[in-house]
PDB file of C-alpha atoms in Angstrom:
ATOM      1  CA  MET A 174     -85.808  50.936  36.881  1.00  0.00           C
ATOM      2  CA  THR A 175     -89.068  52.813  36.973  1.00  0.00           C
ATOM      3  CA  PRO A 176     -89.225  56.418  38.233  1.00  0.00           C
ATOM      4  CA  GLU A 177     -90.832  55.116  41.445  1.00  0.00           C
ATOM      5  CA  GLU A 178     -88.027  52.582  41.949  1.00  0.00           C
ATOM      6  CA  TYR A 179     -85.464  55.361  41.500  1.00  0.00           C
ATOM      7  CA  ARG A 180     -87.265  57.524  44.104  1.00  0.00           C
ATOM      8  CA  THR A 181     -87.412  54.616  46.549  1.00  0.00           C
ATOM      9  CA  ALA A 182     -83.713  53.897  46.085  1.00  0.00           C
ATOM     10  CA  GLN A 183     -82.646  57.528  46.417  1.00  0.00           C
ATOM     11  CA  THR A 184     -84.583  58.078  49.644  1.00  0.00           C
ATOM     12  CA  TYR A 185     -83.466  54.812  51.272  1.00  0.00           C
ATOM     13  CA  TRP A 186     -81.121  56.424  53.824  1.00  0.00           C
ATOM     14  CA  SER A 187     -82.935  59.726  54.315  1.00  0.00           C
ATOM     15  CA  SER A 188     -86.164  57.856  55.131  1.00  0.00           C
ATOM     16  CA  LYS A 189     -84.336  56.095  57.996  1.00  0.00           C
ATOM     17  CA  GLU A 190     -82.860  59.276  59.508  1.00  0.00           C
ATOM     18  CA  SER A 191     -85.813  60.021  61.790  1.00  0.00           C
ATOM     19  CA  ASN A 192     -85.560  56.582  63.454  1.00  0.00           C
ATOM     20  CA  THR A 193     -81.839  56.479  64.237  1.00  0.00           C
ATOM     21  CA  THR A 194     -80.067  56.649  67.566  1.00  0.00           C
ATOM     22  CA  ARG A 195     -78.186  59.913  67.169  1.00  0.00           C
ATOM     23  CA  MET A 196     -74.797  60.697  68.587  1.00  0.00           C
ATOM     24  CA  PRO A 197     -74.609  64.066  70.398  1.00  0.00           C
ATOM     25  CA  LYS A 198     -73.443  66.745  67.956  1.00  0.00           C
ATOM     26  CA  ASP A 199     -70.223  67.661  69.821  1.00  0.00           C
ATOM     27  CA  GLU A 200     -69.254  64.014  70.172  1.00  0.00           C
ATOM     28  CA  LEU A 201     -70.012  63.392  66.487  1.00  0.00           C
ATOM     29  CA  ARG A 202     -67.935  66.415  65.458  1.00  0.00           C
ATOM     30  CA  ARG A 203     -64.981  65.063  67.485  1.00  0.00           C
ATOM     31  CA  ALA A 204     -65.326  61.618  65.871  1.00  0.00           C
ATOM     32  CA  ILE A 205     -65.462  63.137  62.382  1.00  0.00           C
ATOM     33  CA  ASP A 206     -62.497  65.434  63.119  1.00  0.00           C
ATOM     34  CA  ALA A 207     -60.492  62.442  64.345  1.00  0.00           C
ATOM     35  CA  PHE A 208     -61.373  60.361  61.272  1.00  0.00           C
ATOM     36  CA  LEU A 209     -60.702  63.109  58.710  1.00  0.00           C
ATOM     37  CA  GLY A 210     -57.580  64.253  60.570  1.00  0.00           C
ATOM     38  CA  SER A 211     -56.133  60.737  60.525  1.00  0.00           C
ATOM     39  CA  HIS A 212     -56.407  60.469  56.738  1.00  0.00           C
ATOM     40  CA  ASN A 213     -54.897  62.519  53.926  1.00  0.00           C
ATOM     41  CA  THR A 214     -56.384  61.196  50.680  1.00  0.00           C
ATOM     42  CA  CYS A 215     -59.835  61.881  49.282  1.00  0.00           C
ATOM     43  CA  ALA A 216     -61.831  61.533  46.100  1.00  0.00           C
ATOM     44  CA  LEU A 217     -63.059  64.980  45.017  1.00  0.00           C
ATOM     45  CA  ALA A 218     -66.082  64.940  42.713  1.00  0.00           C
ATOM     46  CA  CYS A 219     -67.169  68.040  40.836  1.00  0.00           C
ATOM     47  CA  GLY A 220     -69.175  68.758  37.725  1.00  0.00           C
ATOM     48  CA  SER A 221     -70.775  71.325  35.491  1.00  0.00           C
ATOM     49  CA  GLY A 222     -73.427  70.548  32.908  1.00  0.00           C
ATOM     50  CA  ASP A 223     -72.586  67.212  31.285  1.00  0.00           C
ATOM     51  CA  PHE A 224     -68.983  67.327  32.509  1.00  0.00           C
ATOM     52  CA  VAL A 225     -68.105  65.408  35.690  1.00  0.00           C
ATOM     53  CA  ARG A 226     -64.741  64.637  37.271  1.00  0.00           C
ATOM     54  CA  CYS A 227     -63.646  62.622  40.293  1.00  0.00           C
ATOM     55  CA  THR A 228     -60.022  63.132  41.313  1.00  0.00           C
ATOM     56  CA  PRO A 229     -57.990  61.404  44.025  1.00  0.00           C
ATOM     57  CA  LEU A 230     -56.140  64.124  45.952  1.00  0.00           C
ATOM     58  CA  GLU A 231     -54.070  64.653  49.056  1.00  0.00           C
ATOM     59  CA  TYR A 232     -55.695  66.960  51.611  1.00  0.00           C
ATOM     60  CA  ALA A 233     -55.180  68.464  55.016  1.00  0.00           C
ATOM     61  CA  TRP A 234     -58.135  68.695  57.429  1.00  0.00           C
ATOM     62  CA  ARG A 235     -57.888  71.929  59.400  1.00  0.00           C
ATOM     63  CA  ASP A 236     -60.373  74.369  60.946  1.00  0.00           C
ATOM     64  CA  GLY A 237     -63.329  72.275  59.777  1.00  0.00           C
ATOM     65  CA  ALA A 238     -62.303  72.438  56.104  1.00  0.00           C
ATOM     66  CA  PHE A 239     -60.364  70.483  53.500  1.00  0.00           C
ATOM     67  CA  TRP A 240     -57.250  72.216  52.156  1.00  0.00           C
ATOM     68  CA  ILE A 241     -56.018  70.831  48.836  1.00  0.00           C
ATOM     69  CA  PHE A 242     -53.043  72.001  46.796  1.00  0.00           C
ATOM     70  CA  SER A 243     -53.218  71.292  43.071  1.00  0.00           C
ATOM     71  CA  GLU A 244     -51.137  72.226  40.058  1.00  0.00           C
ATOM     72  CA  GLY A 245     -54.267  72.124  37.892  1.00  0.00           C
ATOM     73  CA  GLY A 246     -56.287  69.613  35.901  1.00  0.00           C
ATOM     74  CA  LEU A 247     -59.765  69.131  34.539  1.00  0.00           C
ATOM     75  CA  LYS A 248     -61.384  69.577  37.956  1.00  0.00           C
ATOM     76  CA  PHE A 249     -60.899  73.322  37.398  1.00  0.00           C
ATOM     77  CA  LYS A 250     -63.154  73.100  34.314  1.00  0.00           C
ATOM     78  CA  ALA A 251     -66.015  72.195  36.655  1.00  0.00           C
ATOM     79  CA  LEU A 252     -64.960  74.425  39.569  1.00  0.00           C
ATOM     80  CA  GLU A 253     -64.966  77.502  37.340  1.00  0.00           C
ATOM     81  CA  LYS A 254     -68.715  77.140  36.821  1.00  0.00           C
ATOM     82  CA  ASN A 255     -69.913  75.155  39.833  1.00  0.00           C
ATOM     83  CA  LYS A 256     -68.500  75.464  43.355  1.00  0.00           C
ATOM     84  CA  ASN A 257     -70.638  72.585  44.711  1.00  0.00           C
ATOM     85  CA  VAL A 258     -68.520  69.496  45.325  1.00  0.00           C
ATOM     86  CA  SER A 259     -68.522  66.152  47.058  1.00  0.00           C
ATOM     87  CA  ILE A 260     -65.652  64.398  48.802  1.00  0.00           C
ATOM     88  CA  ALA A 261     -65.276  60.800  49.908  1.00  0.00           C
ATOM     89  CA  VAL A 262     -62.734  59.605  52.469  1.00  0.00           C
ATOM     90  CA  PHE A 263     -62.781  55.928  53.365  1.00  0.00           C
ATOM     91  CA  GLU A 264     -61.033  52.884  54.734  1.00  0.00           C
ATOM     92  CA  PRO A 265     -60.481  49.935  52.395  1.00  0.00           C
ATOM     93  CA  TYR A 266     -63.337  47.451  52.661  1.00  0.00           C
ATOM     94  CA  SER A 267     -62.548  44.573  55.002  1.00  0.00           C
ATOM     95  CA  GLY A 268     -66.037  43.473  56.045  1.00  0.00           C
ATOM     96  CA  PHE A 269     -69.351  44.934  57.194  1.00  0.00           C
ATOM     97  CA  GLY A 270     -68.272  45.085  60.813  1.00  0.00           C
ATOM     98  CA  LYS A 271     -65.293  47.310  59.935  1.00  0.00           C
ATOM     99  CA  LEU A 272     -66.816  50.048  57.780  1.00  0.00           C
ATOM    100  CA  GLU A 273     -65.569  53.621  58.158  1.00  0.00           C
ATOM    101  CA  SER A 274     -66.061  56.499  55.749  1.00  0.00           C
ATOM    102  CA  ALA A 275     -67.143  60.093  55.336  1.00  0.00           C
ATOM    103  CA  GLN A 276     -69.164  61.488  52.451  1.00  0.00           C
ATOM    104  CA  VAL A 277     -68.969  65.252  52.350  1.00  0.00           C
ATOM    105  CA  THR A 278     -71.095  67.777  50.500  1.00  0.00           C
ATOM    106  CA  GLY A 279     -69.744  71.307  50.384  1.00  0.00           C
ATOM    107  CA  THR A 280     -68.491  74.270  48.430  1.00  0.00           C
ATOM    108  CA  ALA A 281     -65.062  74.914  47.000  1.00  0.00           C
ATOM    109  CA  ASP A 282     -63.199  78.205  46.972  1.00  0.00           C
ATOM    110  CA  ILE A 283     -59.932  78.889  45.206  1.00  0.00           C
ATOM    111  CA  ILE A 284     -57.738  80.750  47.701  1.00  0.00           C
ATOM    112  CA  ASP A 285     -55.851  83.833  46.541  1.00  0.00           C
ATOM    113  CA  PRO A 286     -52.135  82.910  46.341  1.00  0.00           C
ATOM    114  CA  GLU A 287     -51.274  86.303  47.874  1.00  0.00           C
ATOM    115  CA  SER A 288     -53.476  85.727  50.932  1.00  0.00           C
ATOM    116  CA  ASP A 289     -52.499  84.844  54.497  1.00  0.00           C
ATOM    117  CA  GLU A 290     -54.645  81.694  54.175  1.00  0.00           C
ATOM    118  CA  PHE A 291     -52.532  80.495  51.248  1.00  0.00           C
ATOM    119  CA  ALA A 292     -49.286  81.279  53.091  1.00  0.00           C
ATOM    120  CA  ARG A 293     -50.464  79.447  56.224  1.00  0.00           C
ATOM    121  CA  ALA A 294     -51.553  76.363  54.259  1.00  0.00           C
ATOM    122  CA  ALA A 295     -48.225  76.310  52.398  1.00  0.00           C
ATOM    123  CA  GLN A 296     -46.285  76.650  55.646  1.00  0.00           C
ATOM    124  CA  GLU A 297     -48.260  73.825  57.281  1.00  0.00           C
ATOM    125  CA  LYS A 298     -47.624  71.693  54.190  1.00  0.00           C
ATOM    126  CA  GLY A 299     -43.898  72.434  54.510  1.00  0.00           C
ATOM    127  CA  ILE A 300     -43.645  74.441  51.292  1.00  0.00           C
ATOM    128  CA  LYS A 301     -40.881  77.016  51.675  1.00  0.00           C
ATOM    129  CA  ALA A 302     -41.371  80.640  50.555  1.00  0.00           C
ATOM    130  CA  GLU A 303     -38.686  80.356  47.854  1.00  0.00           C
ATOM    131  CA  ALA A 304     -40.384  77.251  46.447  1.00  0.00           C
ATOM    132  CA  LEU A 305     -43.704  79.129  46.393  1.00  0.00           C
ATOM    133  CA  GLU A 306     -42.105  81.883  44.336  1.00  0.00           C
ATOM    134  CA  ARG A 307     -40.878  79.339  41.772  1.00  0.00           C
ATOM    135  CA  VAL A 308     -44.334  77.785  41.321  1.00  0.00           C
ATOM    136  CA  LYS A 309     -46.313  81.028  41.480  1.00  0.00           C
ATOM    137  CA  GLY A 310     -49.289  80.791  39.149  1.00  0.00           C
ATOM    138  CA  MET A 311     -48.911  77.000  38.858  1.00  0.00           C
ATOM    139  CA  LEU A 312     -49.941  75.996  42.379  1.00  0.00           C
ATOM    140  CA  HIS A 313     -53.548  76.471  43.421  1.00  0.00           C
ATOM    141  CA  LEU A 314     -55.174  76.047  46.812  1.00  0.00           C
ATOM    142  CA  ILE A 315     -58.713  74.700  47.009  1.00  0.00           C
ATOM    143  CA  LYS A 316     -60.549  75.143  50.304  1.00  0.00           C
ATOM    144  CA  ILE A 317     -63.656  73.033  50.705  1.00  0.00           C
ATOM    145  CA  ALA A 318     -66.119  74.032  53.397  1.00  0.00           C
ATOM    146  CA  PRO A 319     -68.486  71.163  54.238  1.00  0.00           C
ATOM    147  CA  SER A 320     -72.204  71.809  54.463  1.00  0.00           C
ATOM    148  CA  ARG A 321     -73.016  68.208  55.444  1.00  0.00           C
ATOM    149  CA  ILE A 322     -70.917  65.211  56.436  1.00  0.00           C
ATOM    150  CA  ASP A 323     -72.374  61.708  56.383  1.00  0.00           C
ATOM    151  CA  PHE A 324     -70.196  59.567  58.642  1.00  0.00           C
ATOM    152  CA  LEU A 325     -70.305  55.782  58.642  1.00  0.00           C
ATOM    153  CA  SER A 326     -68.501  53.839  61.344  1.00  0.00           C
ATOM    154  CA  SER A 327     -69.349  50.292  62.355  1.00  0.00           C
ATOM    155  CA  GLY A 328     -67.679  51.023  65.695  1.00  0.00           C
ATOM    156  CA  LEU A 329     -70.446  53.462  66.685  1.00  0.00           C
ATOM    157  CA  LYS A 330     -72.788  50.508  67.303  1.00  0.00           C
ATOM    158  CA  ALA A 331     -70.678  49.474  70.308  1.00  0.00           C
ATOM    159  CA  GLN A 332     -71.255  52.984  71.718  1.00  0.00           C
ATOM    160  CA  GLY A 333     -75.033  52.586  71.391  1.00  0.00           C
ATOM    161  CA  TYR A 334     -75.467  54.709  68.241  1.00  0.00           C
ATOM    162  CA  ASP A 335     -76.476  53.883  64.716  1.00  0.00           C
ATOM    163  CA  SER A 336     -73.446  53.282  62.509  1.00  0.00           C
ATOM    164  CA  ARG A 337     -74.573  55.988  60.073  1.00  0.00           C
ATOM    165  CA  GLN A 338     -74.551  59.545  61.429  1.00  0.00           C
ATOM    166  CA  TRP A 339     -74.706  62.939  59.750  1.00  0.00           C
ATOM    167  CA  LEU A 340     -73.613  66.414  60.664  1.00  0.00           C
ATOM    168  CA  GLU A 341     -75.091  69.601  59.210  1.00  0.00           C
ATOM    169  CA  CYS A 342     -72.181  72.049  59.140  1.00  0.00           C
ATOM    170  CA  LYS A 343     -73.823  75.333  58.189  1.00  0.00           C
TER     171      LYS A 343
END
């Protein structure tokens, strides 16, 4: 591809954003919350320099953020240097009329294991205090705060909206 062809391809969706039928922000937020709250598996992409990693992970969607427990792994190599991440949550493909997914851009924070946030997330996950003590230092909590969520749902067409919507979160 030429540089111009790359630019055309990369601006394909953003060039259409000004001509879309937008869903009201509160309604869109509720639809996104319902979608993300009804799923629990994502693909977390992170990178630093030439190193990139995409990891399938279990998550909880709470208070407008992703909460992910992890024992470790190479994703922490990237997160140490670059807190910018991307997440994808999606339904298996079963045809164009049944598309549903969320692409999320945001920032990751590693939550202090001694904090109330960590304790609350562990409690909601069903991790008992004595189990937390046993895995202290081996269990990490990643909180991802979205800055933008691109939501695709074929079902939005029936409501009179474009199937691709986006929400600026910050």
